[in-house]
Coordinates of C-alpha atoms in Angstrom, one line a residue:
X1227 CA 0.0 0.0 0.0
X1228 CA 3.1 2.2 -0.2
X1229 CA 3.2 4.9 -2.8
X1230 CA 5.2 4.2 -5.9
X1231 CA 7.2 7.3 -7.0
X1232 CA 7.2 7.9 -10.7
X1233 CA 9.4 10.9 -11.1
X1234 CA 11.8 11.0 -14.1
X1235 CA 15.1 10.0 -12.6
X1236 CA 16.9 11.4 -15.7
X1237 CA 16.5 15.0 -14.6
X1238 CA 18.6 16.5 -11.8
X1239 CA 15.5 18.0 -10.3
X1240 CA 12.0 16.7 -11.2
X1241 CA 9.7 19.2 -12.9
X1242 CA 6.7 17.7 -11.2
X1243 CA 6.1 15.3 -8.3
X1244 CA 4.1 12.2 -8.8
X1245 CA 2.9 9.2 -6.8
X1246 CA 0.6 6.2 -7.1
X1247 CA -0.9 3.8 -4.7
X1248 CA -3.1 0.7 -4.9
X1249 CA -5.6 0.5 -2.0
X1250 CA -8.1 -2.1 -0.9
X1251 CA -11.8 -1.3 -1.3
X1252 CA -12.4 -0.9 2.4
X1253 CA -13.2 1.8 4.9
X1254 CA -9.4 2.2 5.5
X1255 CA -8.8 3.4 2.0
X1256 CA -9.7 7.1 2.3
X1257 CA -7.5 7.5 5.4
X1258 CA -4.6 5.7 3.7
X1259 CA -4.9 7.9 0.6
X1260 CA -5.0 11.1 2.7
X1261 CA -1.9 10.0 4.6
X1262 CA 0.1 9.2 1.4
X1263 CA -0.9 12.5 -0.3
X1264 CA -0.3 14.6 2.8
X1265 CA 3.2 13.1 3.2
X1266 CA 3.9 13.7 -0.5
X1267 CA 2.9 17.4 -0.4
X1268 CA 4.7 18.0 2.9
X1269 CA 8.0 17.1 1.1
X1270 CA 7.4 19.6 -1.6
X1271 CA 8.4 23.2 -0.9
X1272 CA 6.1 26.1 -1.8
X1273 CA 2.8 24.2 -1.6
X1274 CA 0.1 26.6 -0.5
X1275 CA -1.6 25.6 2.7
X1276 CA -5.0 26.1 1.1
X1277 CA -4.1 23.8 -1.7
X1278 CA -2.9 21.1 0.7
X1279 CA -6.3 21.3 2.6
X1280 CA -8.3 21.2 -0.6
X1281 CA -6.2 18.2 -1.9
X1282 CA -6.9 16.3 1.3
X1283 CA -10.7 16.9 0.9
X1284 CA -10.8 16.0 -2.7
X1285 CA -8.7 12.8 -2.4
X1286 CA -10.9 11.7 0.6
X1287 CA -14.2 12.3 -1.3
X1288 CA -13.1 10.6 -4.5
X1289 CA -11.7 7.5 -2.7
X1290 CA -14.8 7.3 -0.5
X1291 CA -17.1 7.5 -3.5
X1292 CA -15.2 4.8 -5.3
X1293 CA -15.2 2.4 -2.2
X1294 CA -18.8 3.0 -1.4
X1295 CA -20.3 2.9 -4.9
X1296 CA -17.9 0.7 -6.8
X1297 CA -16.9 -1.7 -4.0
X1298 CA -13.6 -2.7 -5.8
X1299 CA -10.0 -2.1 -5.0
X1300 CA -9.0 1.4 -6.1
X1301 CA -5.9 3.0 -7.6
X1302 CA -5.0 6.5 -6.6
X1303 CA -2.5 8.6 -8.6
X1304 CA -1.6 12.2 -7.9
X1305 CA 0.6 14.8 -9.5
X1306 CA 1.9 18.1 -8.4
X1307 CA 2.7 20.0 -11.6
X1308 CA 5.5 22.4 -12.2
X1309 CA 2.9 25.2 -12.3
X1310 CA 1.8 24.3 -8.7
X1311 CA -1.5 22.8 -9.8
X1312 CA -2.5 19.4 -8.2
X1313 CA -4.2 16.6 -10.1
X1314 CA -5.6 13.4 -8.6
X1315 CA -7.1 10.4 -10.3
X1316 CA -9.0 7.6 -8.6
X1317 CA -9.7 4.4 -10.6
X1318 CA -12.1 1.6 -9.7
X1319 CA -13.0 -1.6 -11.5
X1320 CA -16.7 -1.1 -11.7
X1321 CA -17.4 1.1 -14.8
X1322 CA -21.1 0.2 -14.8
X1323 CA -21.6 2.2 -11.6
X1324 CA -21.5 5.9 -12.1
X1325 CA -20.0 8.1 -9.4
X1326 CA -22.7 9.3 -7.0
X1327 CA -23.1 11.9 -4.3
X1328 CA -25.2 9.5 -2.2
X1329 CA -23.5 7.3 0.4
X1330 CA -26.1 4.6 0.2
X1331 CA -28.2 3.4 3.1
X1332 CA -31.9 3.0 3.6
X1333 CA -33.9 6.2 3.2
X1334 CA -37.6 7.1 2.7
X1335 CA -38.7 7.5 -0.9
X1336 CA -39.7 11.1 -0.5
X1337 CA -36.7 12.4 1.4
X1338 CA -33.5 11.2 -0.2
X1339 CA -30.3 12.6 1.3
X1340 CA -27.3 13.2 -0.8
X1341 CA -23.8 13.7 0.5
X1342 CA -21.5 16.5 -0.5
X1343 CA -18.9 14.3 -2.2
X1344 CA -18.9 15.2 -5.9
X1345 CA -20.4 18.6 -5.3
X1346 CA -17.6 19.3 -3.0
X1347 CA -15.1 18.1 -5.6
X1348 CA -16.8 20.3 -8.2
X1349 CA -16.5 23.3 -5.9
X1350 CA -12.9 22.9 -5.0
X1351 CA -11.6 21.7 -8.4
X1352 CA -10.6 23.9 -11.4
X1353 CA -11.8 21.0 -13.6
X1354 CA -12.9 17.4 -13.0
X1355 CA -14.5 14.6 -14.9
X1356 CA -15.1 10.9 -15.3
X1357 CA -13.3 8.6 -17.8
X1358 CA -14.8 5.3 -18.7
X1359 CA -12.6 2.5 -20.0
X1360 CA -13.2 -1.2 -20.6
X1361 CA -13.3 -2.7 -17.1
X1362 CA -12.5 0.5 -15.2
X1363 CA -13.7 4.0 -14.4
X1364 CA -11.5 6.9 -13.4
X1365 CA -12.7 10.1 -11.6
X1366 CA -10.2 12.9 -11.8
X1367 CA -9.9 16.4 -10.5
X1368 CA -7.4 19.2 -11.0
X1369 CA -7.0 21.9 -8.3
X1370 CA -5.5 25.3 -9.1
X1371 CA -2.1 26.2 -7.5
X1372 CA -3.5 28.5 -4.8
X1373 CA -6.5 26.4 -3.8
X1374 CA -10.1 27.1 -4.8
X1375 CA -10.6 28.8 -8.2
X1376 CA -13.6 29.8 -10.2
X1377 CA -14.5 27.1 -12.7
X1378 CA -15.2 28.1 -16.3
X1379 CA -18.4 26.0 -16.5
X1380 CA -19.0 22.3 -16.5
X1381 CA -16.6 20.3 -18.7
X1382 CA -18.0 17.3 -20.6
X1383 CA -16.4 15.0 -18.0
X1384 CA -18.4 16.8 -15.2
X1385 CA -21.7 15.9 -17.0
X1386 CA -22.9 13.6 -14.2
X1387 CA -22.8 16.4 -11.6
X1388 CA -24.6 18.7 -14.0
X1389 CA -27.3 16.2 -14.6
X1390 CA -27.9 15.8 -10.9
X1391 CA -28.1 19.6 -10.5
X1392 CA -30.9 19.6 -13.2
X1393 CA -33.0 17.2 -11.2
X1394 CA -31.8 17.2 -7.6
X1395 CA -35.0 16.5 -5.6
X1396 CA -37.9 14.1 -6.0
X1397 CA -41.3 15.4 -7.1
X1398 CA -44.5 14.5 -5.4
X1399 CA -48.1 15.6 -5.7
X1400 CA -47.9 18.9 -3.8
X1401 CA -45.1 20.3 -5.9
X1402 CA -45.2 18.3 -9.1
X1403 CA -47.8 20.3 -11.0
X1404 CA -46.1 23.6 -10.3
X1405 CA -42.7 22.3 -11.5
X1406 CA -44.1 20.7 -14.6
X1407 CA -45.8 23.9 -15.5
X1408 CA -42.8 26.2 -15.2
X1409 CA -39.7 24.0 -15.2
X1410 CA -40.3 21.1 -17.6
X1411 CA -39.4 23.0 -20.8
X1412 CA -36.2 24.3 -19.2
X1413 CA -35.4 20.8 -17.9
X1414 CA -35.7 19.4 -21.4
X1415 CA -33.7 22.1 -23.1
X1416 CA -30.8 21.7 -20.6
X1417 CA -31.0 17.9 -20.7
X1418 CA -30.8 18.1 -24.5
X1419 CA -27.7 20.2 -24.4
X1420 CA -26.1 17.9 -21.9
X1421 CA -26.8 14.7 -23.8
X1422 CA -25.9 16.2 -27.2
X1423 CA -22.3 16.7 -26.1
X1424 CA -21.6 13.1 -25.1
X1425 CA -19.9 10.6 -27.5
X1426 CA -19.9 7.5 -25.2
X1427 CA -23.2 5.5 -24.9
X1428 CA -22.2 4.3 -21.4
X1429 CA -22.0 7.9 -20.2
X1430 CA -25.3 8.7 -22.0
X1431 CA -27.1 6.0 -20.0
X1432 CA -25.5 7.2 -16.8
X1433 CA -26.7 10.7 -17.5
X1434 CA -30.2 9.3 -18.2
X1435 CA -30.5 7.8 -14.7
X1436 CA -29.2 11.0 -13.1
X1437 CA -31.7 13.1 -14.9
X1438 CA -34.7 10.8 -14.1
X1439 CA -34.0 9.7 -10.6
X1440 CA -35.2 11.0 -8.2
X1441 CA -36.9 14.0 -9.9
X1442 CA -39.3 12.0 -12.1
X1443 CA -39.2 8.5 -10.8
X1444 CA -38.0 6.4 -7.8
X1445 CA -36.1 4.1 -10.1
X1446 CA -35.3 3.5 -13.7
X1447 CA -33.4 1.1 -15.9
X1448 CA -32.0 1.1 -19.4
X1449 CA -31.7 -1.9 -21.8
X1450 CA -29.5 -1.3 -24.8
X1451 CA -29.9 -3.3 -28.0
X1452 CA -27.5 -4.0 -30.8
X1453 CA -28.7 -4.5 -34.4
X1454 CA -29.1 -8.2 -34.0
X1455 CA -31.1 -8.1 -30.7
X1456 CA -33.2 -5.2 -31.9
X1457 CA -35.1 -7.5 -34.3
X1458 CA -36.4 -9.5 -31.3
X1459 CA -36.7 -6.7 -28.7
X1460 CA -34.6 -6.0 -25.7
X1461 CA -32.9 -9.2 -24.5
X1462 CA -30.7 -10.0 -21.5
X1463 CA -30.4 -7.8 -18.5
X1464 CA -30.5 -4.0 -18.2
X1465 CA -27.3 -2.2 -18.9
X1466 CA -27.8 0.2 -16.0
X1467 CA -30.2 0.5 -13.0
X1468 CA -30.7 3.4 -10.7
X1469 CA -32.8 3.7 -7.5
X1470 CA -33.2 6.5 -5.0
X1471 CA -31.8 4.1 -2.4
X1472 CA -28.5 2.6 -3.4
X1473 CA -29.1 -0.6 -1.3
X1474 CA -31.9 -1.7 -3.6
X1475 CA -30.0 -1.5 -6.8
X1476 CA -28.4 -4.9 -6.9
X1477 CA -31.6 -6.8 -6.1
X1478 CA -33.6 -4.7 -8.5
X1479 CA -31.1 -5.4 -11.2
X1480 CA -31.3 -9.2 -10.6
X1481 CA -35.1 -9.0 -10.8
X1482 CA -35.2 -6.9 -14.0
X1483 CA -32.8 -9.3 -15.6
X1484 CA -35.5 -12.0 -15.5
X1485 CA -38.2 -9.8 -17.2
X1486 CA -36.7 -7.8 -20.1
X1487 CA -39.2 -5.5 -21.8
X1488 CA -41.1 -7.1 -24.7
X1489 CA -42.0 -4.1 -27.0
X1490 CA -45.0 -4.4 -29.3
X1491 CA -44.7 -4.7 -33.0
X1492 CA -43.7 -1.6 -34.8
X1493 CA -41.7 1.4 -33.8
X1494 CA -43.7 2.9 -30.9
X1495 CA -41.9 4.8 -28.3
X1496 CA -44.5 4.1 -25.6
X1497 CA -45.2 4.3 -22.8
X1498 CA -46.2 0.7 -22.3
X1499 CA -47.1 -1.0 -18.9
X1500 CA -44.3 -3.0 -17.3
X1501 CA -44.7 -5.6 -14.5
X1502 CA -44.0 -4.1 -11.1
X1503 CA -40.9 -5.7 -9.4
X1504 CA -42.3 -5.4 -5.9
X1505 CA -40.3 -8.3 -4.4
X1506 CA -37.0 -6.4 -5.1
X1507 CA -38.0 -3.1 -3.4
X1508 CA -38.8 -4.1 0.2
X1509 CA -41.9 -3.3 2.2
X1510 CA -42.2 0.3 1.1
X1511 CA -42.1 -0.8 -2.6
X1512 CA -44.8 -3.4 -2.5
X1513 CA -46.9 -1.6 -4.9
X1514 CA -46.3 1.0 -7.7
X1515 CA -46.3 1.7 -11.4
X1516 CA -43.7 1.0 -14.0
X1517 CA -43.7 2.1 -17.6
X1518 CA -41.5 1.2 -20.6
X1519 CA -40.4 3.5 -23.4
X1520 CA -38.7 2.3 -26.6
X1521 CA -35.6 4.3 -27.5
X1522 CA -35.8 4.9 -31.2
X1523 CA -33.6 7.1 -33.4
X1524 CA -33.4 7.2 -37.2
X1525 CA -36.1 4.6 -37.5
X1526 CA -34.1 2.1 -35.5
X1527 CA -34.7 0.7 -32.0
X1528 CA -31.7 1.3 -29.8
X1529 CA -33.0 0.2 -26.4
X1530 CA -35.7 0.5 -23.8
X1531 CA -36.1 2.8 -20.8
X1532 CA -38.2 1.7 -17.9
X1533 CA -39.2 4.0 -15.0
X1534 CA -41.0 3.2 -11.8
X1535 CA -42.7 5.0 -9.0
X1536 CA -43.7 3.5 -5.7
X1537 CA -47.1 3.9 -4.1
X1538 CA -50.7 3.7 -5.2
X1539 CA -50.7 6.9 -7.3
X1540 CA -49.9 6.4 -11.0
X1541 CA -47.6 8.6 -13.1
X1542 CA -49.4 11.8 -14.1
X1543 CA -49.8 12.3 -17.9
X1544 CA -47.5 15.3 -17.7
X1545 CA -44.7 13.1 -16.4
X1546 CA -45.2 10.3 -18.9
X1547 CA -45.1 12.9 -21.7
X1548 CA -42.0 14.5 -20.3
X1549 CA -40.2 11.2 -20.0
X1550 CA -41.2 10.3 -23.6
X1551 CA -39.7 13.6 -24.8
X1552 CA -36.6 12.9 -22.8
X1553 CA -36.4 9.4 -24.2
X1554 CA -36.3 10.7 -27.7
X1555 CA -33.3 12.9 -26.8
X1556 CA -31.6 9.9 -25.1
X1557 CA -32.1 7.8 -28.2
X1558 CA -30.6 10.5 -30.4
X1559 CA -27.6 10.7 -28.1
X1560 CA -27.1 7.0 -28.0
X1561 CA -27.3 6.9 -31.8
X1562 CA -24.8 9.6 -32.2
X1563 CA -22.4 7.9 -29.7
X1564 CA -22.7 4.6 -31.6
X1565 CA -21.9 6.4 -34.9
X1566 CA -18.9 8.0 -33.3
X1567 CA -17.8 4.7 -31.9
X1568 CA -18.0 3.0 -35.3
X1569 CA -16.0 5.8 -36.9
X1570 CA -13.4 5.7 -34.1
X1571 CA -13.1 1.9 -34.6
X1572 CA -12.7 2.3 -38.3
X1573 CA -10.0 5.0 -37.8
X1574 CA -8.2 2.8 -35.2
X1575 CA -8.2 -0.2 -37.6
X1576 CA -6.9 2.1 -40.4
X1577 CA -4.3 3.6 -38.1
X1578 CA -3.0 0.1 -37.1
X1579 CA -2.8 -0.9 -40.8
X1580 CA -0.7 2.2 -41.6
X1581 CA 1.9 1.4 -38.9
X1582 CA 4.2 -1.6 -38.5
X1583 CA 2.9 -4.4 -36.2
X1584 CA 6.3 -4.5 -34.5
X1585 CA 9.6 -2.7 -34.5
X1586 CA 12.5 -4.8 -35.7
X1587 CA 15.3 -5.8 -33.3
X1588 CA 18.7 -4.8 -34.7
X1589 CA 21.8 -6.8 -33.6
X1590 CA 24.2 -4.5 -31.8
X1591 CA 21.6 -1.7 -31.4
X1592 CA 18.8 -0.8 -29.0
X1593 CA 15.8 1.3 -30.0
X1594 CA 13.0 3.2 -28.4
X1595 CA 9.9 4.8 -30.0
X1596 CA 7.4 7.4 -28.9
X1597 CA 4.3 7.8 -31.0
X1598 CA 1.5 10.1 -29.9
X1599 CA -1.2 11.2 -32.5
X1600 CA -2.9 14.3 -31.2
X1601 CA -6.3 13.3 -32.8
X1602 CA -7.4 10.0 -31.3
X1603 CA -10.4 9.8 -33.6
X1604 CA -8.6 9.8 -37.0
X1605 CA -5.5 8.7 -38.8
X1606 CA -2.3 10.6 -37.9
X1607 CA -0.1 12.4 -40.4
X1608 CA 3.1 11.0 -38.7
X1609 CA 4.4 7.5 -39.3
X1610 CA 7.5 5.4 -38.6
X1611 CA 9.0 2.1 -39.6
X1612 CA 12.0 0.0 -38.7
X1613 CA 12.5 -3.2 -40.7
X1614 CA 15.1 -5.7 -42.0
X1615 CA 16.0 -5.2 -45.6
X1616 CA 18.2 -8.3 -46.2
X1617 CA 22.0 -8.7 -46.7
X1618 CA 22.6 -7.6 -43.1
X1619 CA 20.9 -4.3 -43.5
X1620 CA 18.1 -2.7 -41.5
X1621 CA 16.2 0.4 -42.7
X1622 CA 14.3 3.0 -40.7
X1623 CA 11.9 5.9 -41.6
X1624 CA 10.2 8.7 -39.7
X1625 CA 7.8 10.7 -41.8
X1626 CA 5.2 13.4 -41.7
X1627 CA 2.5 13.9 -44.3
X1628 CA 1.0 17.4 -44.9
X1629 CA -2.5 17.2 -43.3
X1630 CA -4.3 14.4 -41.4
X1631 CA -7.2 12.1 -41.8
X1632 CA -8.0 10.1 -45.0
X1633 CA -5.7 12.2 -47.3
X1634 CA -2.7 11.5 -44.9
X1635 CA -3.7 7.9 -44.8
X1636 CA -3.6 7.7 -48.6
X1637 CA 0.0 9.0 -48.7
X1638 CA 1.2 6.8 -45.9
X1639 CA -0.5 3.8 -47.5
X1640 CA 1.6 4.6 -50.6
X1641 CA 4.9 5.5 -49.0
X1642 CA 5.5 2.8 -46.3
X1643 CA 5.0 -0.3 -48.5
X1644 CA 7.1 1.3 -51.3
X1645 CA 9.9 2.1 -48.9
X1646 CA 10.0 -1.6 -47.8
X1647 CA 9.8 -2.9 -51.3
X1648 CA 12.5 -0.6 -52.7
X1649 CA 14.8 -1.3 -49.7
X1650 CA 14.4 -5.1 -50.1
X1651 CA 15.1 -4.8 -53.8
X1652 CA 18.5 -3.4 -53.0
X1653 CA 18.0 0.3 -53.8
X1654 CA 20.2 2.5 -51.7
X1655 CA 19.0 5.5 -49.6
X1656 CA 19.2 8.3 -52.2
X1657 CA 17.7 6.0 -54.9
X1658 CA 14.7 5.2 -52.7
X1659 CA 13.9 8.8 -52.1
X1660 CA 14.2 9.6 -55.9
X1661 CA 11.7 6.9 -56.7
X1662 CA 9.3 7.7 -53.9
X1663 CA 9.3 11.4 -54.9
X1664 CA 8.4 10.4 -58.5
X1665 CA 5.7 8.0 -57.2
X1666 CA 4.0 10.8 -55.2
X1667 CA 4.2 13.2 -58.2
X1668 CA 2.7 10.5 -60.6
X1669 CA -0.1 9.8 -58.1
X1670 CA -0.9 13.5 -57.7
X1671 CA -1.0 13.9 -61.5
X1672 CA -3.4 11.0 -61.9
X1673 CA -5.6 12.5 -59.1
X1674 CA -5.6 15.9 -60.9
X1675 CA -6.5 14.3 -64.2
X1676 CA -9.4 12.4 -62.6
X1677 CA -10.6 15.6 -61.0
X1678 CA -10.5 17.4 -64.3
X1679 CA -12.5 14.7 -66.0
X1680 CA -15.1 14.8 -63.2
X1681 CA -15.3 18.6 -63.6
X1682 CA -16.0 18.2 -67.4
X1683 CA -18.6 15.5 -66.7
X1684 CA -20.3 17.8 -64.2
X1685 CA -20.7 20.5 -66.9
X1686 CA -18.2 22.9 -65.3
X1687 CA -20.0 23.1 -62.0
X1688 CA -17.7 24.1 -59.1
X1689 CA -16.1 21.2 -57.2
X1690 CA -17.2 20.9 -53.6
X1691 CA -14.4 21.7 -51.0
X1692 CA -12.4 18.5 -50.4
X1693 CA -13.5 16.8 -53.6
X1694 CA -10.7 18.3 -55.8
X1695 CA -7.1 17.0 -56.0
X1696 CA -5.2 17.3 -52.8
X1697 CA -1.5 18.2 -52.4
X1698 CA 0.4 15.2 -51.2
X1699 CA 3.7 16.5 -49.8
X1700 CA 5.8 14.2 -47.5
X1701 CA 8.7 15.1 -45.2
X1702 CA 10.8 12.0 -44.6
X1703 CA 13.9 11.0 -42.8
X1704 CA 15.1 7.6 -44.2
X1705 CA 18.2 5.6 -43.4
X1706 CA 19.9 2.3 -43.7
X1707 CA 21.9 0.6 -40.8
X1708 CA 24.6 -2.0 -41.2
X1709 CA 26.0 -3.4 -37.9
X1710 CA 29.7 -4.3 -37.9
X1711 CA 32.4 -5.2 -35.3
X1712 CA 33.1 -1.6 -34.3
X1713 CA 29.6 -0.2 -34.2
X1714 CA 26.9 0.5 -36.8
X1715 CA 27.3 2.2 -40.2
X1716 CA 24.4 4.6 -40.9
X1717 CA 23.5 6.0 -44.3
X1718 CA 20.6 8.5 -44.2
X1719 CA 18.9 11.4 -46.0
X1720 CA 16.4 14.0 -44.9
X1721 CA 13.8 15.3 -47.3
X1722 CA 12.2 18.4 -45.8
X1723 CA 12.3 16.8 -42.4
X1724 CA 13.7 17.9 -39.0
X1725 CA 17.4 16.9 -39.1
X1726 CA 18.5 13.9 -37.0
X1727 CA 20.9 14.4 -34.1
X1728 CA 23.7 12.2 -32.8
X1729 CA 24.5 12.2 -29.1
X1730 CA 28.0 11.0 -28.0
X1731 CA 28.7 9.5 -24.6
X1732 CA 30.5 12.7 -23.5
X1733 CA 27.4 14.8 -24.2
X1734 CA 28.4 16.4 -27.4
X1735 CA 25.6 16.6 -30.0
X1736 CA 26.0 17.0 -33.8
X1737 CA 23.7 17.1 -36.8
X1738 CA 23.7 13.9 -38.9
X1739 CA 22.3 15.1 -42.3
X1740 CA 21.7 18.1 -44.5
X1741 CA 18.3 19.6 -45.5
X1742 CA 16.8 18.6 -48.8
X1743 CA 13.4 19.2 -50.6
X1744 CA 10.1 17.7 -49.5
X1745 CA 9.0 14.6 -51.4
X1746 CA 6.2 15.2 -53.9
X1747 CA 7.1 18.8 -54.8
X1748 CA 9.8 19.0 -57.6
X1749 CA 9.8 16.7 -60.7
X1750 CA 13.1 14.8 -61.3
X1751 CA 14.6 16.0 -58.0
X1752 CA 17.9 14.2 -57.2
X1753 CA 18.5 13.3 -53.5
X1754 CA 21.8 12.6 -51.8
X1755 CA 22.7 10.8 -48.6
X1756 CA 25.4 10.9 -46.0
X1757 CA 27.2 8.1 -44.1
X1758 CA 28.4 8.1 -40.6
X1759 CA 29.6 5.5 -38.1
X1760 CA 27.8 5.2 -34.8
X1761 CA 30.3 3.9 -32.2
X1762 CA 29.2 2.1 -29.0
X1763 CA 27.3 4.5 -26.8
X1764 CA 26.3 6.8 -29.7
X1765 CA 22.6 7.6 -30.0
X1766 CA 20.7 8.8 -33.1
X1767 CA 17.6 10.9 -32.4
X1768 CA 14.9 11.2 -35.2
X1769 CA 11.8 13.3 -34.6
X1770 CA 8.9 14.9 -36.4
X1771 CA 8.0 18.6 -36.2
X1772 CA 5.5 17.8 -33.4
X1773 CA 8.7 17.9 -31.3
X1774 CA 10.7 20.7 -32.8
X1775 CA 7.7 23.0 -33.3
X1776 CA 6.0 22.4 -30.0
X1777 CA 4.8 25.9 -28.9
X1778 CA 4.8 27.8 -25.6
X1779 CA 3.4 31.2 -26.5
X1780 CA 5.5 32.6 -29.2
X1781 CA 8.4 30.2 -28.6
X1782 CA 9.1 26.8 -30.1
X1783 CA 10.8 23.9 -28.4
X1784 CA 13.7 23.9 -30.9
X1785 CA 14.3 27.7 -30.8
X1786 CA 18.0 28.3 -30.1
X1787 CA 18.9 24.7 -30.7
X1788 CA 16.5 23.7 -27.9
X1789 CA 16.3 20.0 -29.0
X1790 CA 20.1 19.7 -29.2
X1791 CA 20.5 21.1 -25.7
X1792 CA 17.8 18.8 -24.3
X1793 CA 19.5 15.8 -26.0
X1794 CA 22.9 16.9 -24.6
X1795 CA 21.5 16.5 -21.1
X1796 CA 20.7 12.8 -21.8
X1797 CA 24.3 11.7 -21.9
X1798 CA 24.7 8.3 -20.3
X1799 CA 21.1 7.2 -20.6
X1800 CA 19.9 4.2 -22.5
X1801 CA 17.5 4.6 -25.6
X1802 CA 14.3 4.1 -23.5
X1803 CA 15.3 6.8 -21.0
X1804 CA 16.4 9.2 -23.8
X1805 CA 13.0 8.8 -25.5
X1806 CA 11.0 9.3 -22.3
X1807 CA 13.1 12.3 -21.2
X1808 CA 12.6 14.1 -24.5
X1809 CA 8.9 13.2 -24.6
X1810 CA 8.5 14.6 -21.1
X1811 CA 10.3 17.8 -21.9
X1812 CA 8.2 18.4 -25.0
X1813 CA 5.0 17.9 -23.0
X1814 CA 6.2 20.2 -20.2
X1815 CA 7.3 22.9 -22.6
X1816 CA 3.8 23.5 -24.0
X1817 CA 1.8 23.1 -20.8
X1818 CA -1.4 22.1 -22.6
X1819 CA -2.5 19.3 -24.9
X1820 CA -0.3 18.9 -28.0
X1821 CA -1.6 20.5 -31.2
X1822 CA 0.3 18.3 -33.5
X1823 CA 1.2 14.6 -33.8
X1824 CA 4.4 13.6 -32.1
X1825 CA 6.8 10.8 -33.1
X1826 CA 10.4 10.2 -32.1
X1827 CA 12.8 7.3 -32.6
X1828 CA 16.0 6.7 -30.7
X1829 CA 18.6 4.3 -32.1
X1830 CA 21.6 3.5 -29.9
X1831 CA 24.8 1.5 -30.8
X1832 CA 25.6 -0.9 -28.0

């Protein structure tokens, strides 16, 4: 249960302090987390007392929430940034349970008590949110350097708290009519905005429960259907169940699993009567009313929403109509999330196809690679390769296509296979670049001819943006490695790419190539290469412009030979540590999220 320090040991003084701990899902976890974080902050000079107090409160609330509502072991990770801001992440292994403010326990249906947990976190944090992954859920918060700051509004990750604020208290007969008359339209408008911004169907269902319970119903459940199950109605158990009293959720879930909704023929949204699960709700829930709503978007059934209210009084027509309207918005959000997930899957498959399945192991050399596309939803413009070319030769490439997305994928799909083919056919470095340059120009000419024919066929009508021929420029660093008894012979050439650097064991750094023209720009361009020997301990650093042009205000990372100076400080490190150190320095330089893809390759002679 001790903290695991994760500071970069390669720097004489860490730019930020980090720690991580795995804690059992018991009542002892919050106290243990507080102790670990308190000790970590006490060792750091200059931490504001208010920040330390706020950090203790936030860590305690997040760990308590995870232990009570997830019930699994938790992992706590914290980070004190160079700026003085404090970030904490609490991960549990129960992603199907959304974080809640309630601490469970039996409570009357008309007087639900909520704790201050996530509301307290939202008050103290500069930003916070929830990240769902397969098999895990992480709730994170970032505190400003001096303690409490004014938030800029709810971030997408804070949507669960916003949903609860929209519907924080249950309605009953004495106040229901008044709220439905003056607040329902506002509720629907704000719920629509909230749902429309979500691209994860798991989070959409979580928001649905937070919006409905306890304001409109005592409990609700959502069944999700895939295209196969939709033909036969909702099958299996509900994806999510909510109840005003947390202690009833598990038993209610088990009962609902046995009676999935059986929608009528046709695409009707409902409401339809649903059998009351009285045995799962205890003495207070012996009688009540349950209604089922089919979630339909684009003419397709996506799932079913069931709501329930305890007691002899049925749902008023105003409530059933309001939930039906809300259900339409939920269905649209689920449909949009699924479409986004399909596109993300296609992009991920395409991205994997554009990159090597594995990086080759070179005798007498070690290598390390960092590859970070800035857009997780589409193909990157950066690519790399390291492969055997036969006859005791290995070849490497680090490239950057102008643009991103499908057009970049087309260029990479041309370039990488041709690099391998030409290298294995015995072409040397300069010859490979000559032929690849001509290939890109020929392909661009064919695309322009096809666009011209399409324009003529369309009667001269203007071509829509993005439908015309696209420029296909490629910057590329390409080289060939031949290990020998005294080290590794390296022949390489740079076509419009950031120049590679060689780090010697004594800390000296030199440039290893000269600049040449981008590929795909000039017809019949002739490229040249340079040859150098990498002696044992020498390291070759190859990067894309996501490293050299990383911005901090008006400055770039490589201004004043910044990359060479950063590399000089890595003398004595192995390839992995050099790559990680440079990556960390690039991230720290900008402060925010990278605005460009980042790739770097380190090759070290052993």
